PDB file of C-alpha atoms in Angstrom:
ATOM      1  CA  UNK A  13      -4.921 -21.407   1.707  1.00  0.00           C
ATOM      2  CA  UNK A  14      -5.193 -17.912   3.174  1.00  0.00           C
ATOM      3  CA  UNK A  15      -7.256 -17.960   6.363  1.00  0.00           C
ATOM      4  CA  UNK A  16      -9.078 -14.634   6.745  1.00  0.00           C
ATOM      5  CA  UNK A  17     -10.564 -13.137   9.905  1.00  0.00           C
ATOM      6  CA  UNK A  18     -13.392 -10.588   9.912  1.00  0.00           C
ATOM      7  CA  UNK A  19     -13.296  -7.820  12.527  1.00  0.00           C
ATOM      8  CA  UNK A  20     -16.677  -6.081  12.678  1.00  0.00           C
ATOM      9  CA  UNK A  21     -19.444  -8.513  11.780  1.00  0.00           C
ATOM     10  CA  UNK A  22     -22.290  -5.957  11.961  1.00  0.00           C
ATOM     11  CA  UNK A  23     -21.450  -4.477   8.577  1.00  0.00           C
ATOM     12  CA  UNK A  24     -23.080  -5.760   5.382  1.00  0.00           C
ATOM     13  CA  UNK A  25     -19.561  -5.668   3.930  1.00  0.00           C
ATOM     14  CA  UNK A  26     -18.554  -8.482   6.298  1.00  0.00           C
ATOM     15  CA  UNK A  27     -21.301 -10.718   4.917  1.00  0.00           C
ATOM     16  CA  UNK A  28     -20.542  -9.783   1.312  1.00  0.00           C
ATOM     17  CA  UNK A  29     -16.806 -10.518   1.636  1.00  0.00           C
ATOM     18  CA  UNK A  30     -17.422 -13.763   3.518  1.00  0.00           C
ATOM     19  CA  UNK A  31     -19.847 -15.036   0.895  1.00  0.00           C
ATOM     20  CA  UNK A  32     -17.486 -14.151  -1.946  1.00  0.00           C
ATOM     21  CA  UNK A  33     -14.456 -15.827  -0.359  1.00  0.00           C
ATOM     22  CA  UNK A  34     -16.389 -18.862   0.884  1.00  0.00           C
ATOM     23  CA  UNK A  35     -18.011 -19.512  -2.492  1.00  0.00           C
ATOM     24  CA  UNK A  36     -21.526 -18.593  -1.357  1.00  0.00           C
ATOM     25  CA  UNK A  37     -22.238 -15.644  -3.661  1.00  0.00           C
ATOM     26  CA  UNK A  38     -23.843 -16.950  -6.882  1.00  0.00           C
ATOM     27  CA  UNK A  39     -23.484 -13.513  -8.530  1.00  0.00           C
ATOM     28  CA  UNK A  40     -19.710 -13.387  -8.104  1.00  0.00           C
ATOM     29  CA  UNK A  41     -18.054 -14.727 -11.226  1.00  0.00           C
ATOM     30  CA  UNK A  42     -14.560 -14.716  -9.715  1.00  0.00           C
ATOM     31  CA  UNK A  43     -13.742 -17.601  -7.413  1.00  0.00           C
ATOM     32  CA  UNK A  44     -10.912 -17.658  -4.887  1.00  0.00           C
ATOM     33  CA  UNK A  45     -10.137 -21.271  -3.970  1.00  0.00           C
ATOM     34  CA  UNK A  46      -7.046 -20.175  -2.019  1.00  0.00           C
ATOM     35  CA  UNK A  47      -9.031 -17.785   0.224  1.00  0.00           C
ATOM     36  CA  UNK A  48     -11.440 -18.576   3.053  1.00  0.00           C
ATOM     37  CA  UNK A  49     -13.011 -16.529   5.839  1.00  0.00           C
ATOM     38  CA  UNK A  50     -12.638 -18.712   8.925  1.00  0.00           C
ATOM     39  CA  UNK A  51     -13.569 -16.546  11.902  1.00  0.00           C
ATOM     40  CA  UNK A  52     -15.038 -13.273  13.093  1.00  0.00           C
ATOM     41  CA  UNK A  53     -15.140 -10.839  15.976  1.00  0.00           C
ATOM     42  CA  UNK A  54     -17.495  -7.942  16.620  1.00  0.00           C
ATOM     43  CA  UNK A  55     -19.206  -5.913  19.303  1.00  0.00           C
ATOM     44  CA  UNK A  56     -22.633  -7.367  18.403  1.00  0.00           C
ATOM     45  CA  UNK A  57     -22.941 -11.054  19.470  1.00  0.00           C
ATOM     46  CA  UNK A  58     -26.075 -11.660  17.398  1.00  0.00           C
ATOM     47  CA  UNK A  59     -24.320 -10.393  14.259  1.00  0.00           C
ATOM     48  CA  UNK A  60     -21.295 -12.593  14.977  1.00  0.00           C
ATOM     49  CA  UNK A  61     -23.596 -15.603  15.172  1.00  0.00           C
ATOM     50  CA  UNK A  62     -25.396 -14.687  11.943  1.00  0.00           C
ATOM     51  CA  UNK A  63     -22.093 -14.414  10.110  1.00  0.00           C
ATOM     52  CA  UNK A  64     -20.930 -17.764  11.508  1.00  0.00           C
ATOM     53  CA  UNK A  65     -24.171 -19.512  10.564  1.00  0.00           C
ATOM     54  CA  UNK A  66     -24.796 -17.911   7.180  1.00  0.00           C
ATOM     55  CA  UNK A  67     -21.274 -17.844   5.780  1.00  0.00           C
ATOM     56  CA  UNK A  68     -19.765 -21.175   6.900  1.00  0.00           C
ATOM     57  CA  UNK A  69     -17.225 -19.761   9.346  1.00  0.00           C
ATOM     58  CA  UNK A  70     -15.404 -21.925  11.895  1.00  0.00           C
ATOM     59  CA  UNK A  71     -15.310 -19.766  15.013  1.00  0.00           C
ATOM     60  CA  UNK A  72     -16.206 -16.538  16.796  1.00  0.00           C
ATOM     61  CA  UNK A  73     -13.346 -14.850  18.673  1.00  0.00           C
ATOM     62  CA  UNK A  74     -13.916 -13.307  22.103  1.00  0.00           C
ATOM     63  CA  UNK A  75     -11.481 -10.511  21.253  1.00  0.00           C
ATOM     64  CA  UNK A  76      -9.488  -9.617  18.126  1.00  0.00           C
ATOM     65  CA  UNK A  77      -6.199 -10.933  19.521  1.00  0.00           C
ATOM     66  CA  UNK A  78      -7.710 -14.413  19.855  1.00  0.00           C
ATOM     67  CA  UNK A  79      -7.433 -14.718  16.069  1.00  0.00           C
ATOM     68  CA  UNK A  80      -3.630 -14.506  16.168  1.00  0.00           C
ATOM     69  CA  UNK A  81      -2.246 -17.824  14.999  1.00  0.00           C
ATOM     70  CA  UNK A  82      -5.569 -18.741  13.407  1.00  0.00           C
ATOM     71  CA  UNK A  83      -5.593 -16.316  10.467  1.00  0.00           C
ATOM     72  CA  UNK A  84      -3.182 -15.214   7.755  1.00  0.00           C
ATOM     73  CA  UNK A  85      -4.975 -11.921   6.997  1.00  0.00           C
ATOM     74  CA  UNK A  86      -7.771  -9.785   8.404  1.00  0.00           C
ATOM     75  CA  UNK A  87     -10.541  -7.614   7.047  1.00  0.00           C
ATOM     76  CA  UNK A  88     -11.513  -4.796   9.424  1.00  0.00           C
ATOM     77  CA  UNK A  89     -15.133  -4.035   8.571  1.00  0.00           C
ATOM     78  CA  UNK A  90     -16.575  -2.444  11.733  1.00  0.00           C
ATOM     79  CA  UNK A  91     -19.090   0.249  10.816  1.00  0.00           C
ATOM     80  CA  UNK A  92     -17.502   2.809  13.116  1.00  0.00           C
ATOM     81  CA  UNK A  93     -14.055   3.801  11.875  1.00  0.00           C
ATOM     82  CA  UNK A  94     -13.164   4.745  15.429  1.00  0.00           C
ATOM     83  CA  UNK A  95     -12.458   1.054  16.078  1.00  0.00           C
ATOM     84  CA  UNK A  96     -10.431   0.340  12.940  1.00  0.00           C
ATOM     85  CA  UNK A  97      -6.971   1.222  14.331  1.00  0.00           C
ATOM     86  CA  UNK A  98      -7.712  -0.639  17.578  1.00  0.00           C
ATOM     87  CA  UNK A  99      -8.827  -3.778  15.741  1.00  0.00           C
ATOM     88  CA  UNK A 100      -6.046  -3.745  13.152  1.00  0.00           C
ATOM     89  CA  UNK A 101      -3.069  -2.860  15.359  1.00  0.00           C
ATOM     90  CA  UNK A 102      -2.324  -6.273  16.949  1.00  0.00           C
ATOM     91  CA  UNK A 103      -2.315  -7.946  13.545  1.00  0.00           C
ATOM     92  CA  UNK A 104      -0.077  -5.323  11.966  1.00  0.00           C
ATOM     93  CA  UNK A 105       2.262  -5.698  14.962  1.00  0.00           C
ATOM     94  CA  UNK A 106       2.354  -9.418  14.169  1.00  0.00           C
ATOM     95  CA  UNK A 107       3.118  -8.812  10.477  1.00  0.00           C
ATOM     96  CA  UNK A 108      -0.330  -9.840   9.230  1.00  0.00           C
ATOM     97  CA  UNK A 109      -1.675  -7.969   6.165  1.00  0.00           C
ATOM     98  CA  UNK A 110      -4.996  -6.187   6.492  1.00  0.00           C
ATOM     99  CA  UNK A 111      -7.910  -4.767   4.589  1.00  0.00           C
ATOM    100  CA  UNK A 112      -9.251  -1.750   6.523  1.00  0.00           C
ATOM    101  CA  UNK A 113     -12.700  -0.678   5.414  1.00  0.00           C
ATOM    102  CA  UNK A 114     -14.032   2.868   5.082  1.00  0.00           C
ATOM    103  CA  UNK A 115     -13.257   5.077   6.764  1.00  0.00           C
ATOM    104  CA  UNK A 116      -9.654   3.956   7.281  1.00  0.00           C
ATOM    105  CA  UNK A 117     -10.015   5.727  10.653  1.00  0.00           C
ATOM    106  CA  UNK A 118     -12.081   8.600  12.038  1.00  0.00           C
ATOM    107  CA  UNK A 119      -9.041  10.492  13.300  1.00  0.00           C
ATOM    108  CA  UNK A 120      -6.212  11.638  11.063  1.00  0.00           C
ATOM    109  CA  UNK A 121      -3.577  11.253  13.783  1.00  0.00           C
ATOM    110  CA  UNK A 122      -4.678   7.666  14.446  1.00  0.00           C
ATOM    111  CA  UNK A 123      -4.652   6.913  10.719  1.00  0.00           C
ATOM    112  CA  UNK A 124      -1.095   8.261  10.390  1.00  0.00           C
ATOM    113  CA  UNK A 125       0.126   6.243  13.383  1.00  0.00           C
ATOM    114  CA  UNK A 126      -1.397   3.038  12.031  1.00  0.00           C
ATOM    115  CA  UNK A 127       0.018   3.527   8.537  1.00  0.00           C
ATOM    116  CA  UNK A 128       3.468   4.356   9.914  1.00  0.00           C
ATOM    117  CA  UNK A 129       3.370   1.199  12.017  1.00  0.00           C
ATOM    118  CA  UNK A 130       2.443  -0.880   8.965  1.00  0.00           C
ATOM    119  CA  UNK A 131       5.208   0.695   6.892  1.00  0.00           C
ATOM    120  CA  UNK A 132       7.801   0.150   9.634  1.00  0.00           C
ATOM    121  CA  UNK A 133       6.798  -3.522   9.821  1.00  0.00           C
ATOM    122  CA  UNK A 134       6.632  -3.960   6.047  1.00  0.00           C
ATOM    123  CA  UNK A 135       2.953  -4.914   6.319  1.00  0.00           C
ATOM    124  CA  UNK A 136       0.847  -4.183   3.212  1.00  0.00           C
ATOM    125  CA  UNK A 137      -2.597  -2.637   3.595  1.00  0.00           C
ATOM    126  CA  UNK A 138      -5.576  -1.991   1.339  1.00  0.00           C
ATOM    127  CA  UNK A 139      -8.955  -0.491   2.048  1.00  0.00           C
ATOM    128  CA  UNK A 140     -10.809   2.758   2.431  1.00  0.00           C
ATOM    129  CA  UNK A 141     -13.846   3.341   0.261  1.00  0.00           C
ATOM    130  CA  UNK A 142     -14.688   0.874  -2.477  1.00  0.00           C
ATOM    131  CA  UNK A 143     -16.055   3.692  -4.625  1.00  0.00           C
ATOM    132  CA  UNK A 144     -12.585   4.762  -5.752  1.00  0.00           C
ATOM    133  CA  UNK A 145     -12.227   1.392  -7.516  1.00  0.00           C
ATOM    134  CA  UNK A 146     -15.322   1.390  -9.729  1.00  0.00           C
ATOM    135  CA  UNK A 147     -15.241   1.868 -13.487  1.00  0.00           C
ATOM    136  CA  UNK A 148     -17.013   5.230 -13.637  1.00  0.00           C
ATOM    137  CA  UNK A 149     -14.657   6.831 -11.124  1.00  0.00           C
ATOM    138  CA  UNK A 150     -11.593   5.487 -12.932  1.00  0.00           C
ATOM    139  CA  UNK A 151     -12.949   6.780 -16.232  1.00  0.00           C
ATOM    140  CA  UNK A 152     -13.504  10.233 -14.744  1.00  0.00           C
ATOM    141  CA  UNK A 153      -9.984  10.229 -13.300  1.00  0.00           C
ATOM    142  CA  UNK A 154      -8.629   9.271 -16.724  1.00  0.00           C
ATOM    143  CA  UNK A 155     -10.639  12.037 -18.373  1.00  0.00           C
ATOM    144  CA  UNK A 156      -9.374  14.613 -15.876  1.00  0.00           C
ATOM    145  CA  UNK A 157      -5.764  13.659 -16.655  1.00  0.00           C
ATOM    146  CA  UNK A 158      -6.093  13.266 -20.409  1.00  0.00           C
ATOM    147  CA  UNK A 159      -9.149  15.029 -21.854  1.00  0.00           C
ATOM    148  CA  UNK A 160      -8.649  18.552 -20.504  1.00  0.00           C
ATOM    149  CA  UNK A 161      -5.994  21.124 -21.283  1.00  0.00           C
ATOM    150  CA  UNK A 162      -6.984  22.657 -17.958  1.00  0.00           C
ATOM    151  CA  UNK A 163      -9.690  21.877 -15.430  1.00  0.00           C
ATOM    152  CA  UNK A 164     -11.876  24.842 -14.576  1.00  0.00           C
ATOM    153  CA  UNK A 165     -13.960  23.272 -11.815  1.00  0.00           C
ATOM    154  CA  UNK A 166     -15.409  20.009 -10.614  1.00  0.00           C
ATOM    155  CA  UNK A 167     -18.202  18.575  -8.530  1.00  0.00           C
ATOM    156  CA  UNK A 168     -19.005  15.320  -6.765  1.00  0.00           C
ATOM    157  CA  UNK A 169     -22.260  14.290  -5.088  1.00  0.00           C
ATOM    158  CA  UNK A 170     -22.784  11.278  -2.833  1.00  0.00           C
ATOM    159  CA  UNK A 171     -24.814  10.165   0.183  1.00  0.00           C
ATOM    160  CA  UNK A 172     -24.133  11.144   3.776  1.00  0.00           C
ATOM    161  CA  UNK A 173     -25.579   9.968   7.087  1.00  0.00           C
ATOM    162  CA  UNK A 174     -25.252  12.517   9.867  1.00  0.00           C
ATOM    163  CA  UNK A 175     -27.356  10.850  12.576  1.00  0.00           C
ATOM    164  CA  UNK A 176     -26.124   7.318  13.285  1.00  0.00           C
ATOM    165  CA  UNK A 177     -24.274   5.445  16.054  1.00  0.00           C
ATOM    166  CA  UNK A 178     -21.285   4.666  13.818  1.00  0.00           C
ATOM    167  CA  UNK A 179     -19.315   7.896  13.857  1.00  0.00           C
ATOM    168  CA  UNK A 180     -21.873  10.362  12.516  1.00  0.00           C
ATOM    169  CA  UNK A 181     -20.450  12.269   9.551  1.00  0.00           C
ATOM    170  CA  UNK A 182     -17.597   9.765   9.141  1.00  0.00           C
ATOM    171  CA  UNK A 183     -19.823   6.727   8.626  1.00  0.00           C
ATOM    172  CA  UNK A 184     -20.585   7.430   4.947  1.00  0.00           C
ATOM    173  CA  UNK A 185     -18.564  10.477   3.972  1.00  0.00           C
ATOM    174  CA  UNK A 186     -15.419   8.577   3.004  1.00  0.00           C
ATOM    175  CA  UNK A 187     -17.128   7.452  -0.205  1.00  0.00           C
ATOM    176  CA  UNK A 188     -17.429  10.991  -1.527  1.00  0.00           C
ATOM    177  CA  UNK A 189     -14.013  12.083  -0.259  1.00  0.00           C
ATOM    178  CA  UNK A 190     -12.230   9.212  -1.985  1.00  0.00           C
ATOM    179  CA  UNK A 191     -14.151   9.630  -5.231  1.00  0.00           C
ATOM    180  CA  UNK A 192     -13.231  13.317  -5.236  1.00  0.00           C
ATOM    181  CA  UNK A 193      -9.564  12.773  -4.453  1.00  0.00           C
ATOM    182  CA  UNK A 194      -9.243   9.940  -6.984  1.00  0.00           C
ATOM    183  CA  UNK A 195     -10.634  12.124  -9.761  1.00  0.00           C
ATOM    184  CA  UNK A 196      -9.167  15.519  -8.906  1.00  0.00           C
ATOM    185  CA  UNK A 197      -6.046  14.669  -6.950  1.00  0.00           C
ATOM    186  CA  UNK A 198      -4.955  13.976  -3.395  1.00  0.00           C
ATOM    187  CA  UNK A 199      -3.504  17.473  -2.990  1.00  0.00           C
ATOM    188  CA  UNK A 200      -6.225  20.064  -2.273  1.00  0.00           C
ATOM    189  CA  UNK A 201      -4.733  23.094  -0.547  1.00  0.00           C
ATOM    190  CA  UNK A 202      -7.675  24.032   1.698  1.00  0.00           C
ATOM    191  CA  UNK A 203     -11.342  23.359   2.261  1.00  0.00           C
ATOM    192  CA  UNK A 204     -14.355  25.394   3.331  1.00  0.00           C
ATOM    193  CA  UNK A 205     -17.632  23.704   4.250  1.00  0.00           C
ATOM    194  CA  UNK A 206     -21.191  24.565   5.184  1.00  0.00           C
ATOM    195  CA  UNK A 207     -24.010  22.609   6.788  1.00  0.00           C
ATOM    196  CA  UNK A 208     -27.669  23.035   5.826  1.00  0.00           C
ATOM    197  CA  UNK A 209     -29.805  20.658   7.851  1.00  0.00           C
ATOM    198  CA  UNK A 210     -28.236  17.238   7.381  1.00  0.00           C
ATOM    199  CA  UNK A 211     -26.537  18.171   4.108  1.00  0.00           C
ATOM    200  CA  UNK A 212     -22.939  19.329   3.803  1.00  0.00           C
ATOM    201  CA  UNK A 213     -21.384  21.314   0.950  1.00  0.00           C
ATOM    202  CA  UNK A 214     -17.601  21.501   0.907  1.00  0.00           C
ATOM    203  CA  UNK A 215     -15.377  23.457  -1.474  1.00  0.00           C
ATOM    204  CA  UNK A 216     -11.923  21.994  -1.980  1.00  0.00           C
ATOM    205  CA  UNK A 217      -9.411  24.498  -3.355  1.00  0.00           C
ATOM    206  CA  UNK A 218      -6.675  23.216  -5.656  1.00  0.00           C
ATOM    207  CA  UNK A 219      -3.919  25.306  -7.247  1.00  0.00           C
ATOM    208  CA  UNK A 220      -5.995  26.398 -10.240  1.00  0.00           C
ATOM    209  CA  UNK A 221      -9.569  25.179  -9.691  1.00  0.00           C
ATOM    210  CA  UNK A 222     -12.167  24.389  -7.027  1.00  0.00           C
ATOM    211  CA  UNK A 223     -14.202  21.224  -6.516  1.00  0.00           C
ATOM    212  CA  UNK A 224     -17.564  21.194  -4.757  1.00  0.00           C
ATOM    213  CA  UNK A 225     -18.434  18.145  -2.659  1.00  0.00           C
ATOM    214  CA  UNK A 226     -22.166  17.688  -2.053  1.00  0.00           C
ATOM    215  CA  UNK A 227     -22.859  15.305   0.835  1.00  0.00           C
ATOM    216  CA  UNK A 228     -26.609  14.699   0.513  1.00  0.00           C
ATOM    217  CA  UNK A 229     -28.699  13.024   3.208  1.00  0.00           C
ATOM    218  CA  UNK A 230     -31.147  10.392   1.958  1.00  0.00           C
ATOM    219  CA  UNK A 231     -30.118  10.410  -1.724  1.00  0.00           C
ATOM    220  CA  UNK A 232     -28.245   7.160  -2.355  1.00  0.00           C
ATOM    221  CA  UNK A 233     -26.855   8.056  -5.760  1.00  0.00           C
ATOM    222  CA  UNK A 234     -23.344   9.019  -6.799  1.00  0.00           C
ATOM    223  CA  UNK A 235     -22.240  11.374  -9.568  1.00  0.00           C
ATOM    224  CA  UNK A 236     -19.362  13.607 -10.593  1.00  0.00           C
ATOM    225  CA  UNK A 237     -18.516  16.177 -13.257  1.00  0.00           C
ATOM    226  CA  UNK A 238     -15.397  17.851 -14.611  1.00  0.00           C
ATOM    227  CA  UNK A 239     -15.702  21.276 -16.220  1.00  0.00           C
ATOM    228  CA  UNK A 240     -13.172  22.784 -18.604  1.00  0.00           C
ATOM    229  CA  UNK A 241     -13.011  25.283 -21.420  1.00  0.00           C
ATOM    230  CA  UNK A 242     -15.543  24.112 -24.003  1.00  0.00           C
ATOM    231  CA  UNK A 243     -15.877  20.671 -22.406  1.00  0.00           C
ATOM    232  CA  UNK A 244     -17.773  18.923 -19.629  1.00  0.00           C
ATOM    233  CA  UNK A 245     -17.433  15.276 -18.677  1.00  0.00           C
ATOM    234  CA  UNK A 246     -20.110  14.047 -16.256  1.00  0.00           C
ATOM    235  CA  UNK A 247     -21.175  10.582 -15.165  1.00  0.00           C
ATOM    236  CA  UNK A 248     -23.521   8.859 -12.815  1.00  0.00           C
ATOM    237  CA  UNK A 249     -21.391   6.452 -10.789  1.00  0.00           C
ATOM    238  CA  UNK A 250     -22.436   2.803 -10.603  1.00  0.00           C
ATOM    239  CA  UNK A 251     -21.059   1.161  -7.446  1.00  0.00           C
ATOM    240  CA  UNK A 252     -22.829  -2.194  -7.872  1.00  0.00           C
ATOM    241  CA  UNK A 253     -19.572  -4.151  -8.341  1.00  0.00           C
ATOM    242  CA  UNK A 254     -17.734  -2.502  -5.468  1.00  0.00           C
ATOM    243  CA  UNK A 255     -17.443  -5.575  -3.225  1.00  0.00           C
ATOM    244  CA  UNK A 256     -15.918  -7.625  -6.012  1.00  0.00           C
ATOM    245  CA  UNK A 257     -13.385  -4.886  -6.728  1.00  0.00           C
ATOM    246  CA  UNK A 258     -12.419  -4.758  -3.053  1.00  0.00           C
ATOM    247  CA  UNK A 259     -11.971  -8.517  -2.871  1.00  0.00           C
ATOM    248  CA  UNK A 260      -9.855  -8.452  -6.032  1.00  0.00           C
ATOM    249  CA  UNK A 261      -7.380  -5.858  -4.711  1.00  0.00           C
ATOM    250  CA  UNK A 262      -7.210  -7.625  -1.336  1.00  0.00           C
ATOM    251  CA  UNK A 263      -6.433 -10.954  -2.982  1.00  0.00           C
ATOM    252  CA  UNK A 264      -3.836  -9.382  -5.260  1.00  0.00           C
ATOM    253  CA  UNK A 265      -2.139  -7.833  -2.226  1.00  0.00           C
ATOM    254  CA  UNK A 266      -2.078 -11.151  -0.373  1.00  0.00           C
ATOM    255  CA  UNK A 267      -0.691 -13.047  -3.346  1.00  0.00           C
ATOM    256  CA  UNK A 268       1.888 -10.470  -4.454  1.00  0.00           C
ATOM    257  CA  UNK A 269       2.537  -8.171  -1.490  1.00  0.00           C
ATOM    258  CA  UNK A 270       1.697  -5.159  -3.679  1.00  0.00           C
ATOM    259  CA  UNK A 271      -0.602  -2.438  -2.369  1.00  0.00           C
ATOM    260  CA  UNK A 272      -3.166  -0.976  -4.774  1.00  0.00           C
ATOM    261  CA  UNK A 273      -2.806   2.436  -3.108  1.00  0.00           C
ATOM    262  CA  UNK A 274       0.002   3.996  -1.125  1.00  0.00           C
ATOM    263  CA  UNK A 275      -0.125   4.397   2.639  1.00  0.00           C
ATOM    264  CA  UNK A 276      -0.585   8.131   2.010  1.00  0.00           C
ATOM    265  CA  UNK A 277      -3.599   7.583  -0.209  1.00  0.00           C
ATOM    266  CA  UNK A 278      -5.211   5.465   2.506  1.00  0.00           C
ATOM    267  CA  UNK A 279      -4.594   8.113   5.177  1.00  0.00           C
ATOM    268  CA  UNK A 280      -5.064  11.456   3.407  1.00  0.00           C
ATOM    269  CA  UNK A 281      -8.855  11.121   2.870  1.00  0.00           C
ATOM    270  CA  UNK A 282      -9.214  10.886   6.661  1.00  0.00           C
ATOM    271  CA  UNK A 283      -7.283  14.132   7.080  1.00  0.00           C
ATOM    272  CA  UNK A 284      -9.469  15.702   4.391  1.00  0.00           C
ATOM    273  CA  UNK A 285     -12.653  14.619   6.198  1.00  0.00           C
ATOM    274  CA  UNK A 286     -11.341  15.933   9.517  1.00  0.00           C
ATOM    275  CA  UNK A 287     -10.770  19.300   7.820  1.00  0.00           C
ATOM    276  CA  UNK A 288     -14.281  19.341   6.304  1.00  0.00           C
ATOM    277  CA  UNK A 289     -15.830  18.632   9.705  1.00  0.00           C
ATOM    278  CA  UNK A 290     -13.799  21.405  11.336  1.00  0.00           C
ATOM    279  CA  UNK A 291     -14.722  23.784   8.514  1.00  0.00           C
ATOM    280  CA  UNK A 292     -18.497  23.343   8.802  1.00  0.00           C
ATOM    281  CA  UNK A 293     -18.487  23.216  12.604  1.00  0.00           C
ATOM    282  CA  UNK A 294     -16.314  26.311  13.078  1.00  0.00           C
ATOM    283  CA  UNK A 295     -17.197  28.281   9.952  1.00  0.00           C
ATOM    284  CA  UNK A 296     -13.584  28.585   8.828  1.00  0.00           C
ATOM    285  CA  UNK A 297     -11.557  27.677   5.766  1.00  0.00           C
ATOM    286  CA  UNK A 298      -9.070  25.003   6.809  1.00  0.00           C
ATOM    287  CA  UNK A 299      -5.604  24.718   5.289  1.00  0.00           C
ATOM    288  CA  UNK A 300      -4.639  21.154   4.453  1.00  0.00           C
ATOM    289  CA  UNK A 301      -1.326  19.502   5.258  1.00  0.00           C
ATOM    290  CA  UNK A 302      -0.803  15.911   4.220  1.00  0.00           C
ATOM    291  CA  UNK A 303       2.106  14.144   5.953  1.00  0.00           C
ATOM    292  CA  UNK A 304       4.351  11.654   4.245  1.00  0.00           C
ATOM    293  CA  UNK A 305       4.174   8.207   5.781  1.00  0.00           C
TER     294      UNK A 305
END
């Protein structure tokens, strides 16, 4: 039995994962008898208590480190990515595998440090945005690789929340960034970005094409398109199964030790988002450099 600890109980993701692993989600067809969420920690005592009461947990920790010795894996689900490295670090130091929710971190330097620590310890990680795992995104990525002689341009649209207590731009923007990088590649060369009210438009420049990213306040739909000579492939993106996909890759990692995505592909979207924020705040095109982990 894998004992799982939740770090960040205020997020709806924490409840969703706990119900799936503790057999309380009637809509989840996949059961995990060897997985159980046993405890939680978070900055919001009332949310900790709700998770304990509603999801059949055993304990609430006073601080993350109190879970050491009581869990075999953790899921870092705090809404503000600022806290993700802080919450995850003691467990990675102890060799405990982790799921780190979106965004992996708010700061690229912190994300790199955390991933390098995990790699040095041989600790597998999964996480980031669930949207990169859904069927429509994978189909678009397949089409980009196989259905086009050459891509001429692309676009992705997804929600953003600019005014919130959970990191502002970073709270929701990872979804769009990871969809875009999954479809078009993790190697854009630069990005320019512009803010109009609470909406952000970014233009990611690749070697031979550009991709527009439309971060749209208040429109909770997702879509993407690939444009080529004589061909367009476009899809609305259904994210309704995202929690189940996240649980599946987490379980596979725990059982096999295999990561679904490289350390780089967990970290690079954070660097991309940092560059977008700098671009729209300073009105400059920002060159992108993605470090190896």
